[in-house]
Coordinates of C-alpha atoms in Angstrom, one line a residue:
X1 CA 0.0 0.0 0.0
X2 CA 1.5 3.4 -0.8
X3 CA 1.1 5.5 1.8
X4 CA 2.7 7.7 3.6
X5 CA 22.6 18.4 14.8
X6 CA 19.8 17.2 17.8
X7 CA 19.2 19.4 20.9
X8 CA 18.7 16.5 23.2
X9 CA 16.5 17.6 26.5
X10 CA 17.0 15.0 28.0
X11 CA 17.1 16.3 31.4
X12 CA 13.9 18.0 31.2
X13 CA 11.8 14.7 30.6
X14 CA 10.5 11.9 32.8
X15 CA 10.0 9.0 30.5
X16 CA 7.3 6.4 29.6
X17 CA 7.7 4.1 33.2
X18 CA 7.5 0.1 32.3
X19 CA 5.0 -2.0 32.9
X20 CA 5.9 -3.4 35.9
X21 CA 6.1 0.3 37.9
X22 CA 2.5 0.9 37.2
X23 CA -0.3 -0.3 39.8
X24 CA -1.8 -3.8 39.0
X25 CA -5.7 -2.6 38.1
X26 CA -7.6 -5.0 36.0
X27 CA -9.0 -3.0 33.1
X28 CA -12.3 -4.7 33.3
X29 CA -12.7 -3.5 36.6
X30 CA -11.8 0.0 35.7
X31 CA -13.4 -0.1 33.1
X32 CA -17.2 -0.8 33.4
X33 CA -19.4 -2.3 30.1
X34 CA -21.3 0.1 28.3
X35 CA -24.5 -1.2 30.0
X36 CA -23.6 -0.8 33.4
X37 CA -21.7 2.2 33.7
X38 CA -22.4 5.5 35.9
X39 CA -22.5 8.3 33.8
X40 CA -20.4 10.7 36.1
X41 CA -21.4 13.4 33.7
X42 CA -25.0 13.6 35.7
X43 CA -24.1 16.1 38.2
X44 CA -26.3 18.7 39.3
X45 CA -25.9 22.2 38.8
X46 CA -24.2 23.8 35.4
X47 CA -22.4 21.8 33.2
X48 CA -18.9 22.3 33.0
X49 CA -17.3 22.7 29.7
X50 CA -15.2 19.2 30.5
X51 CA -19.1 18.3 30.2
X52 CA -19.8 19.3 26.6
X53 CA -18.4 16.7 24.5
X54 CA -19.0 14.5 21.1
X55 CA -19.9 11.3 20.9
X56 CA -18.7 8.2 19.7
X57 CA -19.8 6.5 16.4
X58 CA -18.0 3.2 15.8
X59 CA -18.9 0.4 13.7
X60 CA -19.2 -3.3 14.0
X61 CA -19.7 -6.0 11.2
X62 CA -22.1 -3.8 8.9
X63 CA -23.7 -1.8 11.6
X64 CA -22.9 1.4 12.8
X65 CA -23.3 3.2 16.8
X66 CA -22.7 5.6 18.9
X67 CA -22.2 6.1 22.3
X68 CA -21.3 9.0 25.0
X69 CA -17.4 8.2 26.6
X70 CA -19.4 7.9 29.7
X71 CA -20.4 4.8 28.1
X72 CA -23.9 6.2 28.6
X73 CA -26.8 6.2 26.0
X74 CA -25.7 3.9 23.1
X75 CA -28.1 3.9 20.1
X76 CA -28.0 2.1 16.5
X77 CA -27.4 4.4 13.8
X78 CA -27.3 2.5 10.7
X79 CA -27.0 -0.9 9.4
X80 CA -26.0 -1.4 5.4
X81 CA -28.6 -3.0 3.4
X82 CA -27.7 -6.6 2.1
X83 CA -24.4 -6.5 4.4
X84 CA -23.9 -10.1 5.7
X85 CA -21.2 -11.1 8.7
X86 CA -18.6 -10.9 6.0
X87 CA -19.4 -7.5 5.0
X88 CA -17.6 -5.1 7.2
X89 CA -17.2 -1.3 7.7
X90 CA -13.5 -0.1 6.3
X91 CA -13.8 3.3 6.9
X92 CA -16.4 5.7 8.7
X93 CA -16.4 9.8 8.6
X94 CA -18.3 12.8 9.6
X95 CA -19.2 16.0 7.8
X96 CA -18.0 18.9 9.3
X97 CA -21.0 20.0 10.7
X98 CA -21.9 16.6 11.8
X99 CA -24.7 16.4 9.7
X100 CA -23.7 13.5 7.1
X101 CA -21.4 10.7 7.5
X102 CA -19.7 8.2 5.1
X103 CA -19.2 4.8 5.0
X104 CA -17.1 2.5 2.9
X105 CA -18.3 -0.8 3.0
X106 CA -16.0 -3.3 0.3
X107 CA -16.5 -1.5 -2.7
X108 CA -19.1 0.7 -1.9
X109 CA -19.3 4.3 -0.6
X110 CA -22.6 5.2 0.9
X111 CA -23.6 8.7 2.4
X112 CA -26.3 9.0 5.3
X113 CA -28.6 11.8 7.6
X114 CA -28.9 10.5 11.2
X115 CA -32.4 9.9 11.4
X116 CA -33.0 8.7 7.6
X117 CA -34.4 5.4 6.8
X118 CA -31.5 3.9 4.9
X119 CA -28.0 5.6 3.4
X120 CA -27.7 7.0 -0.2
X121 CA -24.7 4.8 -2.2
X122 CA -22.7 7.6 -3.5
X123 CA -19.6 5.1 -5.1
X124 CA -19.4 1.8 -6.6
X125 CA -15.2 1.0 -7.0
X126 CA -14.6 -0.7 -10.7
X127 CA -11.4 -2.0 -9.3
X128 CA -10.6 -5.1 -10.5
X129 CA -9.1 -6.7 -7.1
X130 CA -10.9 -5.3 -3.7
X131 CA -9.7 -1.5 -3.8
X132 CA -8.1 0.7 -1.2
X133 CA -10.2 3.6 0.2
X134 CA -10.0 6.9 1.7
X135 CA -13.2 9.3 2.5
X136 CA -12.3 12.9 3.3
X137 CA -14.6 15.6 4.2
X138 CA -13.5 18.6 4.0
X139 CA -13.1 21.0 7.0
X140 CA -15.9 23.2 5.4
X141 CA -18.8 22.1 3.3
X142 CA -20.5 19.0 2.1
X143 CA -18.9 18.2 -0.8
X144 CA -16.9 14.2 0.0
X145 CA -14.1 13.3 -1.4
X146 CA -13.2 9.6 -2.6
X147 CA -9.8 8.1 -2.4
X148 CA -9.0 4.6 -4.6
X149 CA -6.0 2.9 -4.8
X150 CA -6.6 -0.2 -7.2
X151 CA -4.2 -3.4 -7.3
X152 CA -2.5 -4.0 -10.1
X153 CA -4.6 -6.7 -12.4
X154 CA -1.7 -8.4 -13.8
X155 CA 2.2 -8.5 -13.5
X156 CA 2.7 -6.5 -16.8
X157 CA 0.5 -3.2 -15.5
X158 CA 0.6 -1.2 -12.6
X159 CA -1.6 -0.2 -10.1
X160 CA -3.8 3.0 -10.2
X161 CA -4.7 5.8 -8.2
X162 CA -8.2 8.2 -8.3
X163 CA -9.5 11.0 -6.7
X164 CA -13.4 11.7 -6.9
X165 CA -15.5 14.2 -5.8
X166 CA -18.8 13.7 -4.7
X167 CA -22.1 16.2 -3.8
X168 CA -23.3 13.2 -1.8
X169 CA -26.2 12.9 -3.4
X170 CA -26.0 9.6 -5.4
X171 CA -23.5 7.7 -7.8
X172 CA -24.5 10.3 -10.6
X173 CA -22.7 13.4 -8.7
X174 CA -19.8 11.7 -8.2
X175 CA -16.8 12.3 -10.7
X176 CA -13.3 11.5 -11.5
X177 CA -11.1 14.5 -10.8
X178 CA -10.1 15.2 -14.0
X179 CA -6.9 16.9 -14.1
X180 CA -5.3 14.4 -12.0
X181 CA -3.3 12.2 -13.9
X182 CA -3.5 8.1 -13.2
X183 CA 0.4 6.9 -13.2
X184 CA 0.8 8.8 -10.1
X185 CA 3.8 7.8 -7.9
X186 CA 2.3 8.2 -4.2
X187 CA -1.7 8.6 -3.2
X188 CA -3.1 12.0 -4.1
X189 CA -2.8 14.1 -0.7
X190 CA -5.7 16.8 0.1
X191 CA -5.3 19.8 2.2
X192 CA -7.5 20.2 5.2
X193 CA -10.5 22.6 3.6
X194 CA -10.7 20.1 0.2
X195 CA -8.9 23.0 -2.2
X196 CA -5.8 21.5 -3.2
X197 CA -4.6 17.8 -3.6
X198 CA -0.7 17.2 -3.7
X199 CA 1.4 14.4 -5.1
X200 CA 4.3 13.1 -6.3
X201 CA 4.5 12.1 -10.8
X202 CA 7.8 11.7 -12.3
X203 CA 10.3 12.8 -9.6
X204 CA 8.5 15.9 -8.8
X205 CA 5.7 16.9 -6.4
X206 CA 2.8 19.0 -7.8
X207 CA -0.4 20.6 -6.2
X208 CA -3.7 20.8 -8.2
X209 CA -6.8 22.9 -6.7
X210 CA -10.1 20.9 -7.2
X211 CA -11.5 23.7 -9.7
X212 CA -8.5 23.9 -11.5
X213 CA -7.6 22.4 -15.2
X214 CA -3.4 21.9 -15.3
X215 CA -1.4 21.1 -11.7
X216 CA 1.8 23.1 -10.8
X217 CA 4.9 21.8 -10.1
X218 CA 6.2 23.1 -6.3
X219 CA 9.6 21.0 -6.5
X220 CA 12.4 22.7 -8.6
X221 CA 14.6 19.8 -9.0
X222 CA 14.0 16.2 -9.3
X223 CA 14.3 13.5 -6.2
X224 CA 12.9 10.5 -4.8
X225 CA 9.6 11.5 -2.6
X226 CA 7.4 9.0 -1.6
X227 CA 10.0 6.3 -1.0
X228 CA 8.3 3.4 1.1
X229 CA 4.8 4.8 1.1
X230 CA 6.5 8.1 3.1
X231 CA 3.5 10.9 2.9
X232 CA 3.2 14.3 1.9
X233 CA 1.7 15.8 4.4
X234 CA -0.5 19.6 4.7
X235 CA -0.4 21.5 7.5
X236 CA -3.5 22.3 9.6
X237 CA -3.8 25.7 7.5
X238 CA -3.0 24.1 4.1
X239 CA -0.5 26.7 3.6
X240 CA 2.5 24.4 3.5
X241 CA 3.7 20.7 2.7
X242 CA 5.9 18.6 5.0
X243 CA 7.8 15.5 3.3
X244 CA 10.8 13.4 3.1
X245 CA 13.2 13.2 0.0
X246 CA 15.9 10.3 -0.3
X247 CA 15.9 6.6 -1.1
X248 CA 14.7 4.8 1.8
X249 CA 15.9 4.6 4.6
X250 CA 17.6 7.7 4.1
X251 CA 15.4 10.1 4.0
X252 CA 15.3 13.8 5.3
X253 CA 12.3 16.2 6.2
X254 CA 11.5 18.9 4.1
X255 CA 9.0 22.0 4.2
X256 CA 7.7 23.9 1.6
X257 CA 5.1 26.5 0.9
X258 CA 2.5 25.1 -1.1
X259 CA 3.1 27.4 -4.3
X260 CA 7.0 26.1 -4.0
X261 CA 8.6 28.8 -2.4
X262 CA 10.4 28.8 0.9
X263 CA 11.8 24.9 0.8
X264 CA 13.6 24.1 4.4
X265 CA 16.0 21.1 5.3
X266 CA 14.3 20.3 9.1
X267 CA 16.2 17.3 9.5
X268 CA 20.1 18.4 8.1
X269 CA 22.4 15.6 9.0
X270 CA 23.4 13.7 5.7
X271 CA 23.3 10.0 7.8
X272 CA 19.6 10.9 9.0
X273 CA 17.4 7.8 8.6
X274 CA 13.9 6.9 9.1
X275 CA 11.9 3.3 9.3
X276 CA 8.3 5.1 9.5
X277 CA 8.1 8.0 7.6
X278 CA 4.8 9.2 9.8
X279 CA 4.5 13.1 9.9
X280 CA 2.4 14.8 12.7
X281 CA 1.5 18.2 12.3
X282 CA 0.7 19.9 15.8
X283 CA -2.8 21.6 15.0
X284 CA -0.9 25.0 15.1
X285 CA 1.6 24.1 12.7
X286 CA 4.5 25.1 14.2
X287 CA 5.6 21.8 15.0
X288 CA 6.3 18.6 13.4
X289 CA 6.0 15.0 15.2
X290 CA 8.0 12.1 14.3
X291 CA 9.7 8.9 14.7
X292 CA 13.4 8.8 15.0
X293 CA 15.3 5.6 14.8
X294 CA 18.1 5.5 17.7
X295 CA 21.0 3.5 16.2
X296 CA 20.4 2.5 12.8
X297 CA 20.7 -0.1 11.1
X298 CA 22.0 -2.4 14.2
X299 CA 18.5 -1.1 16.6
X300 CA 14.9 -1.2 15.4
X301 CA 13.9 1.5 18.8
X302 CA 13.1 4.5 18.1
X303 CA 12.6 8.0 19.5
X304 CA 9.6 10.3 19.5
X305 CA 11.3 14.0 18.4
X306 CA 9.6 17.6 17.7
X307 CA 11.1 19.6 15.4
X308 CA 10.0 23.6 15.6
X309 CA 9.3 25.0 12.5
X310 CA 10.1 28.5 13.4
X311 CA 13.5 27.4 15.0
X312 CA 14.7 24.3 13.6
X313 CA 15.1 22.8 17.1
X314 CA 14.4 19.5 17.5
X315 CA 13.9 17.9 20.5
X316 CA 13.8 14.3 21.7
X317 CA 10.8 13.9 24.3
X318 CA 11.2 10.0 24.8
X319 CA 13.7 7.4 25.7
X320 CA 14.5 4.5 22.9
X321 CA 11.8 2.2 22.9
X322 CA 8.7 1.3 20.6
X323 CA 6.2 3.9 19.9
X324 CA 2.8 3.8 18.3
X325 CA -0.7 5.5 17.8
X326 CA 0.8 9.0 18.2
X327 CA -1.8 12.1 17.9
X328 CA -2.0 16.0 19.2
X329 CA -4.6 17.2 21.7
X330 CA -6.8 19.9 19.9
X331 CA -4.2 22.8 21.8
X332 CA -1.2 21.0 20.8
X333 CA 0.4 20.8 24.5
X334 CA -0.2 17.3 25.1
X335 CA 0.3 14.0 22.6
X336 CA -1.0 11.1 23.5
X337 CA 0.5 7.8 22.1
X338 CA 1.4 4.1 22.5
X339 CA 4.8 2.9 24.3
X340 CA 5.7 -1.0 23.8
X341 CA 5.8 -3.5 21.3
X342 CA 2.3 -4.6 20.0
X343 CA 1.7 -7.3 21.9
X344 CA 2.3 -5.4 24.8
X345 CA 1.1 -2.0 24.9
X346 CA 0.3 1.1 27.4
X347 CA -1.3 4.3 27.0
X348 CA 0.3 7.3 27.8
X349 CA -0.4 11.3 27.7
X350 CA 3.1 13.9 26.9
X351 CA 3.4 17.2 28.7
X352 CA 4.9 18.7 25.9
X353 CA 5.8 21.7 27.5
X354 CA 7.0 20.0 30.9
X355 CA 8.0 16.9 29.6
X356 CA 6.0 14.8 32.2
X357 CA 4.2 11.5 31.2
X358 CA 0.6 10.4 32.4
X359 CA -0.2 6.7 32.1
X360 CA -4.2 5.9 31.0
X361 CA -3.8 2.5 30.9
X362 CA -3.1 0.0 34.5
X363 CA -2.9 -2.9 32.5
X364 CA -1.2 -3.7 28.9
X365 CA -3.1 -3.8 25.9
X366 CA -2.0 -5.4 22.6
X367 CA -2.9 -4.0 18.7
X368 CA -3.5 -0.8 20.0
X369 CA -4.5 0.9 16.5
X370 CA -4.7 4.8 17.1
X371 CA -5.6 7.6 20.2
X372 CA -8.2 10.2 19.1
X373 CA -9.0 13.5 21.1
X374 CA -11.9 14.5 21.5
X375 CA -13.0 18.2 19.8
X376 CA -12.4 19.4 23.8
X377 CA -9.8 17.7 24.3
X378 CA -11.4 16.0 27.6
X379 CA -11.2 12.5 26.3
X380 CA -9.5 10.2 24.5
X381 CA -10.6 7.6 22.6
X382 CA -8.4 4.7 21.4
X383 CA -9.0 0.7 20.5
X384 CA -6.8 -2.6 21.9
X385 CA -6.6 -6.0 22.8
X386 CA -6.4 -7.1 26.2
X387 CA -2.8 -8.8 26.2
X388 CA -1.8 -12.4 26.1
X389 CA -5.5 -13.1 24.7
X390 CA -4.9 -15.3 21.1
X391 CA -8.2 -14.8 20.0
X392 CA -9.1 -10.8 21.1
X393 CA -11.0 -8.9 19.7
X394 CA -10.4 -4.7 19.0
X395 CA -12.3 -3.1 22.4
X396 CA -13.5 0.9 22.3
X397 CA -12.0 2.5 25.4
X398 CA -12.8 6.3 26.7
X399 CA -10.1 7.9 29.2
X400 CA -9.9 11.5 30.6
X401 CA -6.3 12.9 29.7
X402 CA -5.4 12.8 32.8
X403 CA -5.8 9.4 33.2
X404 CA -9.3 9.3 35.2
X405 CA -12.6 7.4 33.7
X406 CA -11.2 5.3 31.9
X407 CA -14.1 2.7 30.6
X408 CA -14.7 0.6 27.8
X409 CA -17.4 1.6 25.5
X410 CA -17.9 -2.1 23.6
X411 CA -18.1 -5.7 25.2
X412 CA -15.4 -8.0 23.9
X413 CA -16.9 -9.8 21.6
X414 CA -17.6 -7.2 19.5
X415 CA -14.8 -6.3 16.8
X416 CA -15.0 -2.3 16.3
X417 CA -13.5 -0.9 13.6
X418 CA -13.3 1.7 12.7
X419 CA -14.4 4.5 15.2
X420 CA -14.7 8.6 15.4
X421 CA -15.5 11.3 17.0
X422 CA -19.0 12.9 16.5
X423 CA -21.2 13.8 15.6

């Protein structure tokens, strides 16, 4: 699948502790099931603004729910027409305004109003193998926009890569972006309000606005971008790119306005590697999030570094070790993200500013996929396995960033996948 000289503070941080320091507390205990849960939300007197929140949605096998991370007043939503046990939800998002959500369900895109009857298919893939798909909403309006990657069909051809905009409407208002061409070399990237889409053709990256007829080309001089699936990435104001150029695993960040001008070096040193080329934008945009191998080739840790844009500082905030399921809180002064290998995971909140660590999680958890703030930034939501189980199944979990309230939303023998916030 195609993706996507250090100033070491060491001193200032207090690091990720290991399993073993934390207190024993089974998770189901502190975690009650969705039916049973107090809802410490119902307090008399005003509601506090840690009290306005979004809910849940989060699908199962061809059915779609959501819940409040109190655990507190689940409902059904949606269930696909003609979608057996082997017909899953891929992918699930939410308008903007939280008044339409997609779903992608095999090949099929549909579009849906909470409280309609049934959802409106929007998409039908022609992929000849099972395609790859992406649904973006914009940040502002109602138009969606459809992602395909399509497998190669044979040996001898390669594999293809579509953008299409949709008005939601039905199959007949969605179209092809025409002045995207189809032997791209990485997935068609799209800035946060739906304007521009960026990629990489023929050593160069180029940036094409939705409306417009020809792309423009913002590298001035050929390179390899988009080794090994690495991304090209927008910031939150889609006024720059952030991407890495090199042959894998040599590859070095880069910055660049998004009409070409301005192109920085963040990441200087000419033996700078990276195994996962992730980029995380804080929601300001003035810093960058990444994974930094510690010794390569002879150690597969890594570090979590910042690097500030303004500056060119960067910063290591973690000790070597495995990291995963990295994202911002909505005022970029905390991260939350995964330390341990996969099998053997634990959730924990960054300080950013003080460098101090809070642990969600008393017990392990395994196949922890992602961590996703809440619009307030009073929860976090992420999915796991309970440890050690063979045959576990992907559990919703709620947590206050401080570590309080932590529940989970979904019994375990329900698979969710995948799950947002809203509306």
């Amino acid at each position: 699948m195609i993706e996507l000289s250090l100033m070491v503070l060491l001193g200032q941080a207090s690091y990720p502790l290991p399993a073993s320091t934390l207190a024993h507390t089974d998770l189901a205990q502190a975690a009650p099931s969705a039916q049973n849960a107090p809802d410490p939300g119902s307090r008399s007197g005003v509601t506090s603004p840690r009290e306005l929140t979004s809910n849940l949605s989060f699908a199962v096998i061809s059915s779609l729910f959501s819940i409040a991370p109190t655990s507190a007043n689940r409902q059904a939503l949606l269930t696909l027409p003609n979608a057996g046990e082997e017909a899953p939800f891929d992918e699930l998002s939410w308008a903007a305004d939280g008044r339409l959500a997609a779903v992608y369900n095999l090949r099929e895109v549909y579009v849906w109003t909470p409280n309609s009857p049934a959802p409106t298919q929007v998409f039908n893939s022609q992929c000849a193998y099972m395609p790859n798909l992406d649904l973006i909403w914009p940040s502002q309006g109602t138009t969606l926009l459809i992602r395909e990657l399509c497998e190669a069909p044979a040996s001898t051809s390669s594999r293809s890569m579509s953008l299409y905009v949709s008005d939601a409407t039905s199959i007949s208002g969605t179209r092809r972006l025409p002045g995207l061409p189809t032997n791209l070399s990485s997935r068609p990237y799209v800035s946060p309000d739906g304007s521009q889409v960026a990629y990489v053709e023929a050593d160069h990256i180029y940036r094409l606005t939705i409306d417009a007829a020809q792309p423009q080309r913002i590298t001035t001089q050929p390179g390899v971008y988009g080794a090994a699936g690495s991304p090209l990435a927008w910031s939150p104001d889609g006024r720059q790119l952030a991407f890495f150029e090199g042959n894998y695993p040599n590859q070095r960040l880069n910055v660049v306005d998004s009409d070409g001008s301005n192109r920085r070096l963040l990441t200087p040193e000419p033996d700078f590697q990276i195994y996962r080329s992730r980029i995380y934008w804080s929601p300001d945009g003035s810093r960058i999030a990444f994974y930094q191998p510690v010794d390569p080739p002879y150690d597969n840790r890594e570090a979590v570094q910042l690097v500030t844009l303004a500056t060119g500082e960067i910063r290591t905030v973690t000790i070597p070790g495995f990291y995963d399921a990295l994202s911002w809180s909505p005022d970029g002064q905390k991260i939350a993200l995964a330390s341990g290998k996969v099998e053997n995971q634990e959730l924990f909140v960054l300080d950013v500013a003080t460098g101090e660590f809070t642990p969600l999680t008393p017990e392990p958890l395994a196949q922890v996929m992602n961590t996703l703030w809440s619009p307030g930034g009073d929860w976090i939501a992420f999915s796991g396995e309970q440890a050690g189980q063979d045959l576990a199944n992907q559990v919703l979990y709620a947590v206050r960033p401080d570590g309080t309230e932590l529940r989970s939303l979904t019994s375990p023998d329900e698979y969710v996948y995948p799950f947002v916030w809203g509306p």
